[in-house]
Amino acid sequence: MTEKRTAQLNVNGKDLELAVKSPTLGPDVVDISKLYAQADVFTFDPGFTSTASCESAITFIDGDKGELLHRGYAIGELASKSHYLEVCYLLLYGELPTAQQLEDFTNRVTNHTMLHEQMMQFYRGFRRDAHPMAIVCGVVGAMSAFYHDSTDVNDPWQREVASIRMIAKLPTITAWAYKYSVGQPFVYPSNDLDYASNFLRMCFAVPAEEYVVDPILSRAMDRIFTLHADHEQNASTSTVRLAGSSGANPFACIAAGVACLWGPAHGGANEAALNMLREIGSVDRIPEYIAKAKDKDDPFRLMGFGHRVYKNFDPRAKVMKESADEVLALLGVENNPTLQVAKELEKIALEDPYFVERKLYPNVDFYSGIILDAMGFPTSMFTPIFALSRTVGWIAQWKEMIADEKQKIGRPRQLYTGAAHRDYVDVENR
Ligand code: SDX
């Protein structure tokens, strides 16, 4: 019998005992779910820096050690030994698949990569210069208008069908957003290609010539998908959970996640980081930008640096940095000036007390853009690729929440500092 552990709290003259719960890994949690009922007080934690919003068994991050585990497996091992669809299976079902399970899952995803033909019309409604994230967000939300047989969140089978549909169709939706932006014809998925190769072909093939997938690019693409797959209760995942807690259909919930990810403080940082590295342009201009990043009066931040949880290297950034070296060398662009600026910027920042004291290290978005740029993607496609990759994480977290009998609609309270009650004053008396 495990000993019942409690935390004592005295508030407004009341002595309270709050249950302390121990996780498999990470900090203990103090259960405050009954606090308001017992003591008529709220806790206050803007940005949720000290708040666990849910119980989850999917992903664990040790920010101090710089560790990331998916169902207990370290991201470094998964990135080098596994591949994206196998990681999708692991995130969704909790265990690494047998060969047969993986084959069945791969076939199910492969056979759902096409979109309803009428969805192609949506793209025509956007301006050609629309940001691909705007298109992806709109088209994912529109899926609920086409796949009515998988919108009932209370039906486990429909939840499963919607999950497979989104994992399968996000590459097509994302590739077509790119094709639309460059005025090229859409390329249909090809069932004889693996997930990453299929995405590359839908992005870069043109009717005028045969497209042969470069295995180097395909491996790099698959690794980028894997490194972005899931990441605990980050802002976009929390958005998906909150949207899902109202019973909204799965496509609407994932569209909400796409919208949140777009922000430059979150998934939009990969696009912002490459634009920043290009703006710096050369190693001799780095001190000027380091100074801007440290200047409290300057809103500029080093994009791709810092993290709410990691106070050490983001393990994904380490793998991404190794991959950048490998891919650029194999593509014959190892002297890429942007990569040189990134490496020197990282070196200088990590020796600067401002960054050292605040434990600001490169995060997943610092190097990813350099690889995607070398692969031929415009910066506007970086965050859509992050969204494509993270769809499985959002879905796994959403399914976990929906299946939790204890779950209820998320409804935070507030610290109200507005006007107390006052009577209406007619306009002539104001
Ligand atoms: C992702 O949550 C996740 O898991 C997200 C993600 C995922 O996979 O889902 O990992 C993906 O979003 C990665 C983060 C990408 N964002 C960026 O690279 C944008 C630049 N970074 C920051 O804006 C910032 O670091 C955040 C948003 C990532 C984290 O912000 P926090 O935790 O709220 O930290 P903070 O703003 O309170 O900063 C603490 C201090 C402040 O200085 P002081 O007030 O103490 O003097 O560090 C400074 C900040 O000014 N700081 C930076 C900085 N990041 C923090 N200063 C300069 N450059 C930076 N990048």
Coordinates of C-alpha atoms and ligand atoms in Angstrom, one line a residue:
M1 CA 0.0 0.0 0.0
T2 CA 1.7 3.3 -1.0
E3 CA 1.7 5.8 1.8
K4 CA -0.8 8.7 1.3
R5 CA 1.2 11.8 0.8
T6 CA -0.3 15.3 1.4
A7 CA 0.7 18.9 1.2
Q8 CA -0.5 21.3 3.9
L9 CA -1.9 24.7 3.0
N10 CA -3.2 27.4 5.3
V11 CA -5.3 30.0 3.4
N12 CA -7.7 32.6 4.7
G13 CA -7.6 30.9 8.1
K14 CA -8.4 27.4 6.7
D15 CA -6.0 24.4 7.1
L16 CA -6.2 22.2 4.0
E17 CA -4.6 18.8 3.2
L18 CA -4.0 18.4 -0.6
A19 CA -3.1 15.0 -2.1
V20 CA 0.4 14.7 -3.6
K21 CA 0.6 12.4 -6.6
S22 CA 3.9 10.9 -7.8
P23 CA 4.5 10.4 -11.6
T24 CA 6.5 7.6 -13.3
L25 CA 9.1 10.4 -14.1
G26 CA 9.3 14.1 -13.3
P27 CA 8.1 16.3 -10.4
D28 CA 5.3 15.3 -8.0
V29 CA 2.0 17.1 -8.4
V30 CA -0.2 18.7 -5.8
D31 CA -3.9 17.9 -6.6
I32 CA -5.7 21.3 -6.3
S33 CA -8.9 20.1 -8.1
K34 CA -11.0 20.5 -4.9
L35 CA -9.3 23.7 -3.7
Y36 CA -12.0 26.1 -4.8
A37 CA -14.8 23.9 -3.3
Q38 CA -12.8 23.6 0.0
A39 CA -11.4 27.1 0.4
D40 CA -13.1 29.4 -2.1
V41 CA -9.8 30.4 -3.7
F42 CA -8.2 29.8 -7.1
T43 CA -4.6 29.3 -7.9
F44 CA -2.9 31.8 -10.3
D45 CA -0.5 30.6 -12.9
P46 CA -0.6 32.6 -16.2
G47 CA 1.3 30.6 -18.9
F48 CA 0.9 27.4 -16.8
T49 CA 4.6 27.5 -15.8
S50 CA 3.8 25.4 -12.7
T51 CA 0.6 23.6 -13.7
A52 CA 0.0 20.1 -14.9
S53 CA -3.1 20.3 -17.1
C54 CA -3.7 16.5 -17.4
E55 CA -2.4 13.0 -16.8
S56 CA -0.6 11.6 -19.8
A57 CA 1.4 8.5 -20.7
I58 CA 2.6 9.5 -24.2
T59 CA 5.6 11.8 -24.0
F60 CA 8.0 12.9 -21.2
I61 CA 10.5 15.7 -21.2
D62 CA 13.3 16.2 -18.7
G63 CA 14.1 19.9 -19.2
D64 CA 17.2 19.9 -17.0
K65 CA 18.8 16.8 -18.6
G66 CA 17.6 17.7 -22.1
E67 CA 15.8 14.3 -22.5
L68 CA 12.7 13.5 -24.6
L69 CA 10.9 10.2 -24.4
H70 CA 8.1 8.9 -26.5
R71 CA 6.3 6.0 -24.6
G72 CA 9.7 5.6 -22.8
Y73 CA 11.9 5.5 -25.9
A74 CA 14.6 8.3 -26.2
I75 CA 14.2 10.6 -29.2
G76 CA 17.8 10.1 -30.3
E77 CA 17.2 6.3 -30.6
L78 CA 13.9 6.7 -32.4
A79 CA 15.5 9.3 -34.8
S80 CA 18.4 6.9 -35.7
K81 CA 16.8 3.5 -35.5
S82 CA 13.0 4.0 -36.2
H83 CA 11.0 5.9 -38.8
Y84 CA 8.1 8.3 -38.7
L85 CA 5.2 5.8 -39.3
E86 CA 6.6 3.5 -36.7
V87 CA 6.8 6.4 -34.2
C88 CA 3.2 7.3 -35.2
Y89 CA 2.1 3.8 -34.2
L90 CA 4.1 4.0 -30.9
L91 CA 2.5 7.4 -30.0
L92 CA -1.0 6.2 -30.9
Y93 CA -1.0 2.7 -29.4
G94 CA 1.7 2.8 -26.8
E95 CA 4.0 0.0 -28.0
L96 CA 6.4 -0.5 -30.9
P97 CA 4.6 -2.5 -33.5
T98 CA 5.4 -6.0 -34.7
A99 CA 6.3 -6.3 -38.3
Q100 CA 2.7 -7.4 -39.2
Q101 CA 1.2 -4.5 -37.1
L102 CA 3.5 -2.0 -38.8
E103 CA 2.6 -3.4 -42.3
D104 CA -1.1 -3.2 -41.5
F105 CA -0.8 0.4 -40.1
T106 CA 1.3 1.5 -43.0
N107 CA -1.2 0.1 -45.5
R108 CA -4.1 1.8 -43.7
V109 CA -2.3 5.2 -43.9
T110 CA -1.2 4.7 -47.5
N111 CA -4.7 3.9 -48.6
H112 CA -6.1 7.1 -47.2
T113 CA -3.7 9.7 -48.6
M114 CA -6.1 11.0 -51.3
L115 CA -8.4 13.9 -50.6
H116 CA -12.1 14.1 -51.6
E117 CA -11.8 15.5 -55.1
Q118 CA -14.1 18.5 -54.3
M119 CA -11.6 19.6 -51.6
M120 CA -9.3 20.7 -54.4
Q121 CA -11.8 23.6 -55.0
F122 CA -10.9 25.1 -51.6
Y123 CA -7.4 26.0 -52.8
R124 CA -8.8 28.0 -55.7
G125 CA -10.5 30.3 -53.2
F126 CA -7.2 31.5 -51.7
R127 CA -5.0 34.2 -53.1
R128 CA -1.8 32.7 -54.7
D129 CA 0.3 34.6 -52.1
A130 CA -1.7 33.2 -49.1
H131 CA 0.6 31.8 -46.4
P132 CA 0.5 28.0 -46.7
M133 CA -0.4 27.8 -43.0
A134 CA -3.6 29.8 -43.7
I135 CA -4.4 27.2 -46.4
V136 CA -3.6 24.2 -44.3
C137 CA -5.6 25.5 -41.3
G138 CA -8.6 26.1 -43.5
V139 CA -8.5 22.8 -45.4
V140 CA -8.0 20.7 -42.2
G141 CA -11.0 22.4 -40.7
A142 CA -13.0 21.8 -43.9
M143 CA -12.3 18.1 -43.6
S144 CA -15.3 18.0 -41.1
A145 CA -17.5 19.0 -44.1
F146 CA -16.4 16.0 -46.1
Y147 CA -15.8 13.1 -43.7
H148 CA -19.1 13.1 -41.7
D149 CA -18.7 9.4 -41.1
S150 CA -15.8 10.1 -38.7
T151 CA -16.8 13.1 -36.7
D152 CA -18.6 11.4 -33.8
V153 CA -16.1 11.6 -31.0
N154 CA -18.1 9.2 -28.8
D155 CA -17.6 6.4 -31.3
P156 CA -14.2 4.7 -30.9
W157 CA -14.2 3.4 -34.5
Q158 CA -14.9 6.9 -35.9
R159 CA -12.1 8.4 -33.7
E160 CA -9.8 5.8 -35.2
V161 CA -10.9 6.5 -38.8
A162 CA -10.5 10.2 -38.3
S163 CA -7.1 9.7 -36.9
I164 CA -5.8 7.6 -39.8
R165 CA -7.4 10.0 -42.3
M166 CA -5.6 13.0 -40.8
I167 CA -2.2 11.3 -40.6
A168 CA -2.6 10.1 -44.1
K169 CA -4.0 13.3 -45.7
L170 CA -1.9 16.0 -44.0
P171 CA 1.0 15.4 -46.4
T172 CA -1.3 15.8 -49.4
I173 CA -3.0 18.9 -48.0
T174 CA 0.4 20.5 -47.1
A175 CA 2.0 19.6 -50.5
W176 CA -1.0 21.0 -52.4
A177 CA -0.7 24.2 -50.4
Y178 CA 2.9 24.5 -51.6
K179 CA 1.9 23.6 -55.2
Y180 CA -0.8 26.2 -55.2
S181 CA 1.6 28.9 -53.9
V182 CA 4.0 28.3 -56.8
G183 CA 1.3 27.9 -59.4
Q184 CA 2.1 24.3 -60.3
P185 CA -0.4 21.5 -60.8
F186 CA -1.3 19.4 -57.8
V187 CA 0.4 16.0 -57.7
Y188 CA -1.6 13.0 -56.4
P189 CA -0.2 10.7 -53.8
S190 CA 1.6 7.6 -55.0
N191 CA 0.9 4.4 -53.0
D192 CA 4.2 2.7 -54.0
L193 CA 6.2 5.4 -52.1
D194 CA 7.0 5.6 -48.4
Y195 CA 5.4 8.4 -46.4
A196 CA 8.3 10.9 -46.6
S197 CA 9.1 10.1 -50.3
N198 CA 5.4 10.5 -51.2
F199 CA 5.4 14.0 -49.6
L200 CA 8.6 15.1 -51.4
R201 CA 7.2 13.8 -54.7
M202 CA 3.9 15.7 -54.2
C203 CA 5.9 18.8 -53.4
F204 CA 8.6 18.7 -56.1
A205 CA 7.3 16.5 -59.0
V206 CA 6.1 18.3 -62.2
P207 CA 4.2 16.8 -65.1
A208 CA 7.0 17.8 -67.5
E209 CA 9.5 15.3 -66.2
E210 CA 10.0 12.1 -64.1
Y211 CA 10.7 12.8 -60.4
V212 CA 13.1 10.4 -58.7
V213 CA 13.1 10.7 -54.9
D214 CA 16.6 11.2 -53.6
P215 CA 17.0 8.7 -50.7
I216 CA 19.1 11.3 -48.8
L217 CA 16.3 13.8 -48.8
S218 CA 13.7 11.2 -48.0
R219 CA 15.7 10.0 -45.0
A220 CA 16.2 13.6 -43.8
M221 CA 12.5 14.4 -44.4
D222 CA 11.4 11.3 -42.4
R223 CA 13.8 12.3 -39.6
I224 CA 12.4 15.8 -39.5
F225 CA 8.8 14.4 -39.2
T226 CA 10.0 12.1 -36.3
L227 CA 11.7 14.9 -34.4
H228 CA 8.5 17.1 -34.5
A229 CA 6.0 14.3 -33.8
D230 CA 5.0 15.1 -30.2
H231 CA 6.1 17.2 -27.2
E232 CA 4.0 16.9 -24.0
Q233 CA 1.5 19.7 -23.3
N234 CA 3.0 22.4 -25.5
A235 CA 0.8 25.4 -26.6
S236 CA -0.7 23.7 -29.7
T237 CA -1.3 20.4 -28.0
S238 CA -3.0 22.1 -25.1
T239 CA -5.1 23.9 -27.7
V240 CA -6.2 20.6 -29.2
R241 CA -7.0 19.2 -25.8
L242 CA -9.0 22.2 -24.8
A243 CA -10.9 22.2 -28.1
G244 CA -11.5 18.5 -27.8
S245 CA -12.8 18.8 -24.2
S246 CA -15.9 20.6 -25.6
G247 CA -16.6 17.6 -27.8
A248 CA -15.7 19.4 -31.0
N249 CA -15.1 17.1 -34.0
P250 CA -11.5 15.8 -34.5
F251 CA -10.8 17.8 -37.6
A252 CA -11.8 21.1 -35.9
C253 CA -9.6 20.2 -33.0
I254 CA -6.5 19.6 -35.2
A255 CA -7.3 22.8 -37.2
A256 CA -7.2 24.7 -33.8
G257 CA -3.8 23.1 -33.2
V258 CA -2.5 24.2 -36.6
A259 CA -3.6 27.8 -35.8
C260 CA -1.8 27.9 -32.5
L261 CA 1.4 26.3 -33.8
W262 CA 1.7 29.1 -36.4
G263 CA 2.8 31.7 -33.8
P264 CA 6.5 32.7 -33.9
A265 CA 6.9 31.9 -30.2
H266 CA 5.9 28.3 -31.1
G267 CA 6.1 26.4 -34.4
G268 CA 6.4 29.6 -36.4
A269 CA 9.9 30.0 -34.9
N270 CA 11.5 27.8 -37.6
E271 CA 10.5 30.2 -40.3
A272 CA 11.5 33.2 -38.1
A273 CA 14.9 31.5 -37.3
L274 CA 15.9 31.1 -40.9
N275 CA 14.8 34.6 -41.7
M276 CA 16.8 35.9 -38.8
L277 CA 19.9 33.9 -39.8
R278 CA 19.6 35.3 -43.3
E279 CA 19.2 38.9 -41.9
I280 CA 22.3 38.4 -39.9
G281 CA 24.0 37.3 -43.1
S282 CA 27.6 36.9 -41.9
V283 CA 29.5 35.9 -38.8
D284 CA 30.8 39.5 -38.2
R285 CA 27.3 40.8 -37.7
I286 CA 26.4 38.3 -34.9
P287 CA 27.5 40.5 -32.0
E288 CA 25.1 43.2 -33.1
Y289 CA 22.2 40.7 -33.0
I290 CA 23.3 39.2 -29.7
A291 CA 23.2 42.7 -28.2
K292 CA 19.7 43.3 -29.6
A293 CA 18.5 40.0 -28.1
K294 CA 19.8 41.1 -24.7
D295 CA 18.4 44.6 -24.9
K296 CA 15.2 44.7 -22.8
D297 CA 14.0 47.7 -24.9
D298 CA 14.3 45.7 -28.1
P299 CA 11.6 43.1 -28.7
F300 CA 14.0 41.1 -30.9
R301 CA 14.7 37.6 -29.6
L302 CA 17.1 35.0 -31.0
M303 CA 14.5 32.8 -32.8
G304 CA 15.2 29.1 -32.4
F305 CA 16.6 29.8 -28.9
G306 CA 15.1 29.2 -25.5
H307 CA 12.4 26.9 -24.3
R308 CA 9.8 26.8 -21.5
V309 CA 10.8 23.3 -20.5
Y310 CA 14.4 22.7 -21.8
K311 CA 17.0 24.3 -19.6
N312 CA 19.6 22.3 -21.4
F313 CA 20.1 21.4 -25.1
D314 CA 16.9 20.4 -26.8
P315 CA 17.8 16.8 -27.8
R316 CA 16.0 17.3 -31.1
A317 CA 18.2 20.3 -31.9
K318 CA 21.3 18.0 -31.4
V319 CA 19.9 15.5 -33.9
M320 CA 18.9 18.2 -36.2
K321 CA 22.3 19.8 -36.1
E322 CA 24.0 16.4 -36.9
S323 CA 21.4 16.0 -39.7
A324 CA 22.1 19.4 -41.1
D325 CA 25.9 18.7 -41.4
E326 CA 25.1 15.3 -43.0
V327 CA 22.4 16.5 -45.5
L328 CA 24.2 19.7 -46.6
A329 CA 27.5 17.7 -47.1
L330 CA 25.7 15.1 -49.1
L331 CA 24.0 17.8 -51.1
G332 CA 27.4 19.5 -51.7
V333 CA 26.4 22.7 -49.9
E334 CA 28.4 22.1 -46.6
N335 CA 29.8 25.7 -46.9
N336 CA 26.2 27.0 -46.7
P337 CA 26.8 30.5 -45.2
T338 CA 23.5 30.3 -43.2
L339 CA 24.7 27.1 -41.5
Q340 CA 28.1 28.8 -40.7
V341 CA 26.2 31.8 -39.1
A342 CA 24.0 29.4 -37.1
K343 CA 26.9 27.4 -35.7
E344 CA 28.9 30.6 -34.8
L345 CA 25.8 32.2 -33.3
E346 CA 25.2 29.1 -31.2
K347 CA 28.8 29.1 -30.0
I348 CA 28.9 32.8 -29.1
A349 CA 25.5 32.7 -27.4
L350 CA 26.4 29.7 -25.3
E351 CA 29.5 31.5 -24.0
D352 CA 27.5 34.7 -23.2
P353 CA 26.4 35.1 -19.5
Y354 CA 23.0 36.4 -20.6
F355 CA 22.1 33.1 -22.3
V356 CA 24.0 30.9 -19.8
E357 CA 22.3 32.4 -16.8
R358 CA 18.8 32.1 -18.4
K359 CA 19.7 28.6 -19.7
L360 CA 18.8 29.5 -23.3
Y361 CA 19.9 26.8 -25.7
P362 CA 19.0 26.1 -29.4
N363 CA 15.6 24.4 -29.7
V364 CA 14.1 22.2 -32.4
D365 CA 13.5 25.3 -34.6
F366 CA 17.1 26.5 -34.8
Y367 CA 18.5 24.1 -37.3
S368 CA 15.5 22.6 -38.9
G369 CA 15.0 25.5 -41.3
I370 CA 18.6 25.2 -42.6
I371 CA 17.9 21.6 -43.7
L372 CA 14.5 22.4 -45.2
D373 CA 16.0 25.3 -47.1
A374 CA 18.7 23.0 -48.5
M375 CA 16.0 20.5 -49.5
G376 CA 14.4 23.2 -51.6
F377 CA 11.5 24.3 -49.4
P378 CA 10.6 28.1 -49.1
T379 CA 10.6 29.4 -45.5
S380 CA 6.8 29.7 -45.7
M381 CA 6.6 25.9 -45.8
F382 CA 8.6 25.3 -42.7
T383 CA 5.7 25.6 -40.2
P384 CA 3.3 23.7 -42.4
I385 CA 5.8 20.8 -42.3
F386 CA 6.0 21.1 -38.5
A387 CA 2.2 21.0 -38.4
L388 CA 2.2 17.9 -40.7
S389 CA 4.7 16.2 -38.4
R390 CA 2.9 17.2 -35.2
T391 CA -0.6 16.0 -36.3
V392 CA 0.1 12.5 -34.9
G393 CA 1.1 14.0 -31.5
W394 CA -2.0 16.1 -31.4
I395 CA -4.2 13.1 -32.3
A396 CA -2.6 10.8 -29.8
Q397 CA -3.1 13.4 -27.0
W398 CA -6.6 14.1 -28.2
K399 CA -7.5 10.3 -28.2
E400 CA -5.9 9.9 -24.7
M401 CA -8.1 12.8 -23.4
I402 CA -11.3 11.6 -25.0
A403 CA -10.8 8.0 -23.7
D404 CA -10.2 9.4 -20.1
E405 CA -13.6 8.9 -18.2
K406 CA -12.4 11.7 -15.8
Q407 CA -12.1 14.3 -18.5
K408 CA -14.5 17.2 -18.5
I409 CA -14.7 20.5 -20.4
G410 CA -11.7 22.7 -19.8
R411 CA -12.8 25.9 -18.2
P412 CA -10.0 28.0 -16.4
R413 CA -11.0 30.8 -13.9
Q414 CA -9.3 34.2 -13.6
L415 CA -8.0 36.8 -11.2
Y416 CA -10.5 39.6 -12.0
T417 CA -9.1 43.1 -11.7
G418 CA -11.7 45.0 -13.6
A419 CA -14.4 47.4 -12.4
A420 CA -16.7 46.3 -9.5
H421 CA -20.5 46.5 -10.1
R422 CA -21.7 49.9 -11.1
D423 CA -25.0 51.3 -12.5
Y424 CA -25.5 52.3 -16.1
V425 CA -25.3 56.1 -16.8
D426 CA -27.3 57.6 -19.7
V427 CA -25.3 59.2 -22.4
E428 CA -26.5 62.7 -21.6
N429 CA -25.2 62.3 -18.0
R430 CA -21.6 61.1 -18.9
Ligands
SDX1 C1 8.6 25.3 -29.8 O1 6.5 24.0 -25.6 C2 7.0 23.2 -26.5 O2 7.3 22.1 -26.3 C3 7.2 23.9 -27.8 C4 8.0 23.1 -28.9 C5 7.2 21.9 -29.3 O3 7.9 20.9 -29.8 O4 6.0 21.9 -29.3 O5 9.2 22.7 -28.4 C6 8.2 23.9 -30.2 O6 7.7 26.2 -29.8 C7 10.0 25.7 -29.5 C8 10.2 27.2 -29.1 C9 10.3 28.0 -30.4 N1 10.3 29.5 -30.1 C10 11.3 30.2 -30.3 O7 12.4 29.8 -30.7 C11 11.1 31.7 -30.1 C12 12.2 32.3 -29.3 N2 12.1 31.8 -27.9 C13 11.3 32.5 -27.0 O8 10.4 33.4 -27.3 C14 11.2 31.8 -25.6 O9 12.4 31.2 -25.3 C15 10.1 30.8 -25.5 C16 8.7 31.3 -25.9 C17 10.4 29.6 -26.3 C18 10.0 30.3 -24.0 O10 9.6 31.5 -23.3 P1 9.3 31.4 -21.7 O11 9.5 30.1 -21.2 O12 8.1 32.1 -21.4 O13 10.6 32.2 -21.2 P2 10.6 33.7 -20.9 O14 10.0 34.5 -22.1 O15 10.0 34.0 -19.6 O16 12.2 34.1 -21.0 C19 12.9 33.9 -19.8 C20 14.1 35.0 -20.0 C21 13.5 36.4 -20.3 O17 14.5 37.3 -19.9 P3 14.4 38.0 -18.4 O18 13.0 38.6 -18.3 O19 14.6 36.9 -17.4 O20 15.5 39.0 -18.3 O21 14.9 34.6 -21.1 C22 14.8 35.6 -22.1 C23 13.5 36.4 -21.8 O22 13.7 37.7 -22.3 N3 14.6 34.9 -23.4 C24 15.3 35.2 -24.5 C25 14.9 34.3 -25.5 N4 14.1 33.4 -24.9 C26 13.9 33.8 -23.6 N5 16.1 36.3 -24.8 C27 16.6 36.3 -26.1 N6 16.3 35.4 -27.0 C28 15.4 34.4 -26.8 N7 15.1 33.5 -27.7

